[in-house]
PDB file of C-alpha atoms and ligand atoms in Angstrom:
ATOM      1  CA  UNK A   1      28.099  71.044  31.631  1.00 81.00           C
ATOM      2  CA  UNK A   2      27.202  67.451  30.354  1.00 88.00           C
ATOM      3  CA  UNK A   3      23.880  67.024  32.956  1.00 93.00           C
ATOM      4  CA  UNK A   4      22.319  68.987  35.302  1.00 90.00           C
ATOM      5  CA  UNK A   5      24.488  70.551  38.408  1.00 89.00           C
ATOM      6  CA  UNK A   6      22.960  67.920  40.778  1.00 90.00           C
ATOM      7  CA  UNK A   7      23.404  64.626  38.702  1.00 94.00           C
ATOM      8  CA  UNK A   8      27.050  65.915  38.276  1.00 96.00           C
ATOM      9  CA  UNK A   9      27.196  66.538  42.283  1.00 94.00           C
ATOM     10  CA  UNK A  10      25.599  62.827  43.053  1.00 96.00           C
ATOM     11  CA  UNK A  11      27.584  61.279  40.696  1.00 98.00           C
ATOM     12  CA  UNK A  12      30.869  62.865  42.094  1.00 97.00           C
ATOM     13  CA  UNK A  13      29.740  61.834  45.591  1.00 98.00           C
ATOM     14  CA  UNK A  14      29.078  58.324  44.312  1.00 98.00           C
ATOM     15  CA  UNK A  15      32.486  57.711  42.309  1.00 98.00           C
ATOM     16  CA  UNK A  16      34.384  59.155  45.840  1.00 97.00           C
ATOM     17  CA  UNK A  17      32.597  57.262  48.199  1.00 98.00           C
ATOM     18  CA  UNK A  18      33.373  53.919  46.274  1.00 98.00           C
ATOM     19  CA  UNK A  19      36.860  54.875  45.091  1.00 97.00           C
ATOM     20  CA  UNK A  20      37.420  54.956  48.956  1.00 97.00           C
ATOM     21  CA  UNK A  21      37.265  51.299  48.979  1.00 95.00           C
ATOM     22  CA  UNK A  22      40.245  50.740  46.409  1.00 88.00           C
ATOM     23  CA  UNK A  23      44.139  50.844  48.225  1.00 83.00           C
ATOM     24  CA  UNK A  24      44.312  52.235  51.781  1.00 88.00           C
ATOM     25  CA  UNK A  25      40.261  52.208  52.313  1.00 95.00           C
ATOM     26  CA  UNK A  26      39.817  56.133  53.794  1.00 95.00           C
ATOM     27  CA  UNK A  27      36.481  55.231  55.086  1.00 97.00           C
ATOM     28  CA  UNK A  28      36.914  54.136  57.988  1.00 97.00           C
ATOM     29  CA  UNK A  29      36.022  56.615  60.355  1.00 98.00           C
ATOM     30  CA  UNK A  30      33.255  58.158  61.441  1.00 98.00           C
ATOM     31  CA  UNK A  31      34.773  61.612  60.562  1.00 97.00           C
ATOM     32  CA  UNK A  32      36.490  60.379  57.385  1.00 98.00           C
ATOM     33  CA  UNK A  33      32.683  60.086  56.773  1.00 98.00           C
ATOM     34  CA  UNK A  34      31.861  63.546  57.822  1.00 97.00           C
ATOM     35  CA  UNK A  35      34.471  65.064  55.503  1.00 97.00           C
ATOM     36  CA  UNK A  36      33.164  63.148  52.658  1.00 98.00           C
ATOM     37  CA  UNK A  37      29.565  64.931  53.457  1.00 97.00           C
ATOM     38  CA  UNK A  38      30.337  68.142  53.479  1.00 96.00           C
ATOM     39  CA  UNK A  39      32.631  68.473  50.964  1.00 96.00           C
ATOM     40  CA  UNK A  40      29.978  66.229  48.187  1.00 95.00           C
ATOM     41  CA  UNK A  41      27.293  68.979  49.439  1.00 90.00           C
ATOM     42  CA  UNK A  42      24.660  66.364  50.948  1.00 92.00           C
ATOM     43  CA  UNK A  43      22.355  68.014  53.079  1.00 91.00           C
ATOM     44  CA  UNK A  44      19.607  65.987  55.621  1.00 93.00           C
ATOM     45  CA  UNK A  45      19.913  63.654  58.099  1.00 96.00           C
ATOM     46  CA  UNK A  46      23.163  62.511  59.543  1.00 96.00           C
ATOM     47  CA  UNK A  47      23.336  60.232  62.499  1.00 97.00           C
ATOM     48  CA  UNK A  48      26.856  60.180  62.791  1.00 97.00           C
ATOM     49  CA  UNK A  49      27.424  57.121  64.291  1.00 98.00           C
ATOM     50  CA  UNK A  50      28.972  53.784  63.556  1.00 98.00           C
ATOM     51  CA  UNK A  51      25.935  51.973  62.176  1.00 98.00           C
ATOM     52  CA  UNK A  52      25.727  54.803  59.662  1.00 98.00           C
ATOM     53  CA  UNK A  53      29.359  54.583  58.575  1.00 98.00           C
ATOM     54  CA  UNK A  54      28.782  50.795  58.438  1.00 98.00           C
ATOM     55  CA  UNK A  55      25.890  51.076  55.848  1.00 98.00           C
ATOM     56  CA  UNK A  56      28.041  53.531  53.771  1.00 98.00           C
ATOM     57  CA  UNK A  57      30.557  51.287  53.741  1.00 98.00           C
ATOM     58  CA  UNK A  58      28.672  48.338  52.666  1.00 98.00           C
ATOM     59  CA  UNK A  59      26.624  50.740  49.844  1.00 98.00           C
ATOM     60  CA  UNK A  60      30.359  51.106  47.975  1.00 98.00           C
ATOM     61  CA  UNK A  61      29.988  47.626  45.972  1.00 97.00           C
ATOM     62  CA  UNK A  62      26.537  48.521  44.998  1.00 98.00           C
ATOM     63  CA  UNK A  63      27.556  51.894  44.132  1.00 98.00           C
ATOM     64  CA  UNK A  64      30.114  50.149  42.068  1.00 98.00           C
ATOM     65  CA  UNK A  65      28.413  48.059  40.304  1.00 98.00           C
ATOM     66  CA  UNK A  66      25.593  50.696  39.175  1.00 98.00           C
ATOM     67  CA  UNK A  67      28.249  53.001  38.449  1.00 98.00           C
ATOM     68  CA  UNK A  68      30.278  50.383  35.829  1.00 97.00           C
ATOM     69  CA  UNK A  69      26.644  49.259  34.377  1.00 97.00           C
ATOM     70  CA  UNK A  70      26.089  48.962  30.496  1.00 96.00           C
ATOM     71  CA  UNK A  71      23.151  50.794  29.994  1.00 96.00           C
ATOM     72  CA  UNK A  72      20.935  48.075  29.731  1.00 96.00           C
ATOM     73  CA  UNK A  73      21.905  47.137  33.218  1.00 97.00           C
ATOM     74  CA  UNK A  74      22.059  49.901  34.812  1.00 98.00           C
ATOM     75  CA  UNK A  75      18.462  50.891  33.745  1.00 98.00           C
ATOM     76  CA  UNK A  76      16.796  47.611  35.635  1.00 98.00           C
ATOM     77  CA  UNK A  77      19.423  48.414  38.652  1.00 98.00           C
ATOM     78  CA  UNK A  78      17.903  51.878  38.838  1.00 98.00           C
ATOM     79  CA  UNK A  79      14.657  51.183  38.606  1.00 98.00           C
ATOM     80  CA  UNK A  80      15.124  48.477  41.258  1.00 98.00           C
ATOM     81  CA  UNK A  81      16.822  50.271  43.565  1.00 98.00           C
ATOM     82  CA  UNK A  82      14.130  53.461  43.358  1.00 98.00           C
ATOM     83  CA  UNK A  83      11.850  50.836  43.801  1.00 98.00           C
ATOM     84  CA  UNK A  84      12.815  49.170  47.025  1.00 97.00           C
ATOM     85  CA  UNK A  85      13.441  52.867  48.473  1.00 97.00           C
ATOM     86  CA  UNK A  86       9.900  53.883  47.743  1.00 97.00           C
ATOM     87  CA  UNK A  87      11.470  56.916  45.484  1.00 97.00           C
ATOM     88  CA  UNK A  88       9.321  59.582  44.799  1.00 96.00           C
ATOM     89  CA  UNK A  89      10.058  62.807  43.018  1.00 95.00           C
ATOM     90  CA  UNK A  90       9.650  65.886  44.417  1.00 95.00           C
ATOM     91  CA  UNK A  91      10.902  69.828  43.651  1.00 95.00           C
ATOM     92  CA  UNK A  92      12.221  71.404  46.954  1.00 94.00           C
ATOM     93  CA  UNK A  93      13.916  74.209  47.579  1.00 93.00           C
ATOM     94  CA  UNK A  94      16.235  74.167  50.888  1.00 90.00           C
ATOM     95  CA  UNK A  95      19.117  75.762  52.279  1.00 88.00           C
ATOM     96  CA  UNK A  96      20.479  78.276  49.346  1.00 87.00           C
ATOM     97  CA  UNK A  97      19.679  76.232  46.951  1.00 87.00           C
ATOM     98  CA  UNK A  98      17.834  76.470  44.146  1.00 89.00           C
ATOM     99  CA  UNK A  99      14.528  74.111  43.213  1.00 91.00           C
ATOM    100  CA  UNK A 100      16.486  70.557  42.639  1.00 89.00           C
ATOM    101  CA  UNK A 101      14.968  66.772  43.215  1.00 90.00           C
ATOM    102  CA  UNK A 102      14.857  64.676  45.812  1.00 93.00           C
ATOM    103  CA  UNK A 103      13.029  61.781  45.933  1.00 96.00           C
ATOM    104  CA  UNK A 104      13.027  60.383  49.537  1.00 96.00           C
ATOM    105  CA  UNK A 105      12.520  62.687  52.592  1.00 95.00           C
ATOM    106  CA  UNK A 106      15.230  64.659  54.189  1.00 94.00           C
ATOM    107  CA  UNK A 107      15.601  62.260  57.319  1.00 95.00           C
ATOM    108  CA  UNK A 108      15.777  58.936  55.433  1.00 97.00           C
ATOM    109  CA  UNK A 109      18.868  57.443  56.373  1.00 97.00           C
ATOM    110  CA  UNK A 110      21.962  58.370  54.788  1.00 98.00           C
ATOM    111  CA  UNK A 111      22.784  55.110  53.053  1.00 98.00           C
ATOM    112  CA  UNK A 112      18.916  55.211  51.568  1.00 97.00           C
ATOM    113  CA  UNK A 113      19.121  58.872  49.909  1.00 97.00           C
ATOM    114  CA  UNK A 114      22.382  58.364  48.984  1.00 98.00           C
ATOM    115  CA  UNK A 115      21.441  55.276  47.071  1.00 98.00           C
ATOM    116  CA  UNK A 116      18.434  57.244  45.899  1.00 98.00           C
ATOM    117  CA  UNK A 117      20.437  60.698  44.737  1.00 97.00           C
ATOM    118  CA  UNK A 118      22.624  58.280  42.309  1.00 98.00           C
ATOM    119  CA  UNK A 119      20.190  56.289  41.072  1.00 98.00           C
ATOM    120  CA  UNK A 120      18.067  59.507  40.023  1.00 97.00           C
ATOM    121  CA  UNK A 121      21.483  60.812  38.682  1.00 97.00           C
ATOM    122  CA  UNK A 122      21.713  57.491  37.080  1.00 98.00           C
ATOM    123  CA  UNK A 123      18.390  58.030  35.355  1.00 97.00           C
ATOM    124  CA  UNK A 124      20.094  60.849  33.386  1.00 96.00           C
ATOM    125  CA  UNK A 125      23.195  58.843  32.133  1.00 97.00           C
ATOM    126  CA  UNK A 126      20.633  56.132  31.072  1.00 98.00           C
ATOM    127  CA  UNK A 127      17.840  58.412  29.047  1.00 97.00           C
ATOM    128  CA  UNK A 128      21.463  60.882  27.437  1.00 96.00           C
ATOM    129  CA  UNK A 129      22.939  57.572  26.752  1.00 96.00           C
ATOM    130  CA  UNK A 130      26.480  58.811  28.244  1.00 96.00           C
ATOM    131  CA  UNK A 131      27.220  55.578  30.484  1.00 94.00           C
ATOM    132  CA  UNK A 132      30.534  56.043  28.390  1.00 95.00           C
ATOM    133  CA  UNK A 133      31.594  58.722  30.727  1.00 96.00           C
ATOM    134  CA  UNK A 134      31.964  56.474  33.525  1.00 97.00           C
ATOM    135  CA  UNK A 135      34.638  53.515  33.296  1.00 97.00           C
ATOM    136  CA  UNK A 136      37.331  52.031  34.905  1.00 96.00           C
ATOM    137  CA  UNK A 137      41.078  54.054  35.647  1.00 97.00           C
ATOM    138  CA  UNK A 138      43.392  53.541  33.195  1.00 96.00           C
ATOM    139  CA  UNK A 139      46.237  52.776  35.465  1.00 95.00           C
ATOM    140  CA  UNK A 140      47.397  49.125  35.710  1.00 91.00           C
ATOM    141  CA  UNK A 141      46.255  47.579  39.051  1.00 89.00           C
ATOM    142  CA  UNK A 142      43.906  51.039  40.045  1.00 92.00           C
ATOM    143  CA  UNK A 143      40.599  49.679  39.983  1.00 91.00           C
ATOM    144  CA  UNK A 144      39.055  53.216  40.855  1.00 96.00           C
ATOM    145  CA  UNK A 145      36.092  54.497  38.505  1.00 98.00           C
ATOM    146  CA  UNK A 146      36.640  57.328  36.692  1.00 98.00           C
ATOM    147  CA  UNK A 147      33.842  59.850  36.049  1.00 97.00           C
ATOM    148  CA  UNK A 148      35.347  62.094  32.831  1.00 97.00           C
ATOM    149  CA  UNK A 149      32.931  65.465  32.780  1.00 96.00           C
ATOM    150  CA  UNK A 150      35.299  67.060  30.542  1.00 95.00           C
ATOM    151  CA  UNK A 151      33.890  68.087  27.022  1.00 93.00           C
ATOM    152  CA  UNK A 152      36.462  66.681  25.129  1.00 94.00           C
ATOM    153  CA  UNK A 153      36.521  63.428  26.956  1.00 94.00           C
ATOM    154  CA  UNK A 154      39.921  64.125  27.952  1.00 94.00           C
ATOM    155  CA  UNK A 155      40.147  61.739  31.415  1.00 95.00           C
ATOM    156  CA  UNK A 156      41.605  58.844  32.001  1.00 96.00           C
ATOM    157  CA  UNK A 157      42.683  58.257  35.693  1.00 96.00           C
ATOM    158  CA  UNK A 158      40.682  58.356  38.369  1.00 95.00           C
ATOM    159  CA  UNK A 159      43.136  60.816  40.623  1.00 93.00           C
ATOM    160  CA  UNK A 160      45.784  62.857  40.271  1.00 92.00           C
ATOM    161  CA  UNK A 161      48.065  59.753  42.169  1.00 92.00           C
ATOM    162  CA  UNK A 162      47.463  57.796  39.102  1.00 94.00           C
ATOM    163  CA  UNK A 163      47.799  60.380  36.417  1.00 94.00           C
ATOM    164  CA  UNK A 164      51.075  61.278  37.839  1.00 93.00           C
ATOM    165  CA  UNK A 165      52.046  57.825  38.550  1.00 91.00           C
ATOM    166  CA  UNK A 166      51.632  56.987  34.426  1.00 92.00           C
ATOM    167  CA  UNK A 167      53.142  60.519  33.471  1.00 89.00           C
ATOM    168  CA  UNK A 168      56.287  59.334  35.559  1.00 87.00           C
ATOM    169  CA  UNK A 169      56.270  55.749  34.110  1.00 84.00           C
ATOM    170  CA  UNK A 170      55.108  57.154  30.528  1.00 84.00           C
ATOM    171  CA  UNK A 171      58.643  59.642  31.053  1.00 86.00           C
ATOM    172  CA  UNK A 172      60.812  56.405  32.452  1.00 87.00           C
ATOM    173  CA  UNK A 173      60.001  54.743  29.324  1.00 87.00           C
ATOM    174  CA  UNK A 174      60.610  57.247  27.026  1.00 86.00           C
ATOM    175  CA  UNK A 175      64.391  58.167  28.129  1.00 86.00           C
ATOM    176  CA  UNK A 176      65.122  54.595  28.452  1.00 84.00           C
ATOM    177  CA  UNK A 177      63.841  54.138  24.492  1.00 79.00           C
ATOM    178  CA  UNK A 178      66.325  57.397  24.040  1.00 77.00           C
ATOM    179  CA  UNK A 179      69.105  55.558  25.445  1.00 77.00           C
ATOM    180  CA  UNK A 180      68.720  52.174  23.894  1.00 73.00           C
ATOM    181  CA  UNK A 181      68.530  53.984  20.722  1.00 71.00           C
ATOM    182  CA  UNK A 182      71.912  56.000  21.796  1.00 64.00           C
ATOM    183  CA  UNK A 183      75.022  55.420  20.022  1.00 62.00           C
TER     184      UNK A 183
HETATM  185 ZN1   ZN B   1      18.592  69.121  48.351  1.00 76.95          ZN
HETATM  186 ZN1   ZN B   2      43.355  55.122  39.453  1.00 76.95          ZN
END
């Protein structure tokens, strides 16, 4: 593990939620919403309404513009952004899990600890110096973040669409070569 289970966990929740602004945007609902929730693990207040899904939706360029930070940058982001939520620290234990951080209360809106859970995730990336494990997908045209977790830096897409999408292209080219080079 590169960080901490719950930076990785915010950070995964962070790169999804603003990846679903790139193509077909799948946030749009108010269950599409839900699903993305539950499956990232985020426990707390959910009003489950349309001014929720709203802010969520409007957090995505922020997200994506900590996210794809230099370091320098993204250090005065986080520290503005923790500032302006009133962040502050605090071991709980909830649910079955273990002591972890949070650093607003439980029933802050969504948008505001979700803001809040990267940005402390953020503080991580910034103090390891790993910012390198977050960057753009290498397919042509995806603009989708990529966040590569894998010990040997082995990522480059930001989805399994894309990766096959360039191992299809990356085969295309190579039989056409073969054939040009044919007798
Ligand atoms: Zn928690
Ligand atoms: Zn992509």
């Amino acid at each position: 593990m590169i960080f901490g289970h719950d930076t990785e966990s915010a950070l995964q929740a962070a790169v999804a939620l603003t990846n679903s602004a790139r193509g077909s945007d799948t946030l749009t609902t108010v269950r599409e919403l839900r699903a993305w929730y539950i499956e990232h693990g985020y426990t707390g207040r959910r009003d489950g309404d349309a001014a929720e899904l709203a802010s969520l939706r409007a957090l995505r360029p922020v997200l994506r513009e900590l996210l794809t930070a230099d370091r320098e940058h993204a250090a005065s982001l986080v520290n503005t952004m923790l500032a302006e939520a009133r962040a502050l620290p605090q071991l709980v234990r909830h649910d079955d899990q273990d002591w972890h951080l949070h650093a607003v209360s439980a029933d802050a809106p969504l948008a505001t600890r979700v803001i809040v859970e990267t940005a402390m995730a953020m503080t991580d990336v910034v103090r390891v110096d790993e910012s390198s494990r977050l960057f753009l997908c290498a397919d042509q045209g995806c603009e989708g973040i990529v966040l590569d977790l894998t010990r040997n830096r082995s990522r480059r897409y930001c989805s399994t669409t894309c990766a096959n999408r360039n191992a299809v292209a990356a085969y295309r080219a190579r039989l056409g070569a073969r054939q040009a080079d044919g007798p």
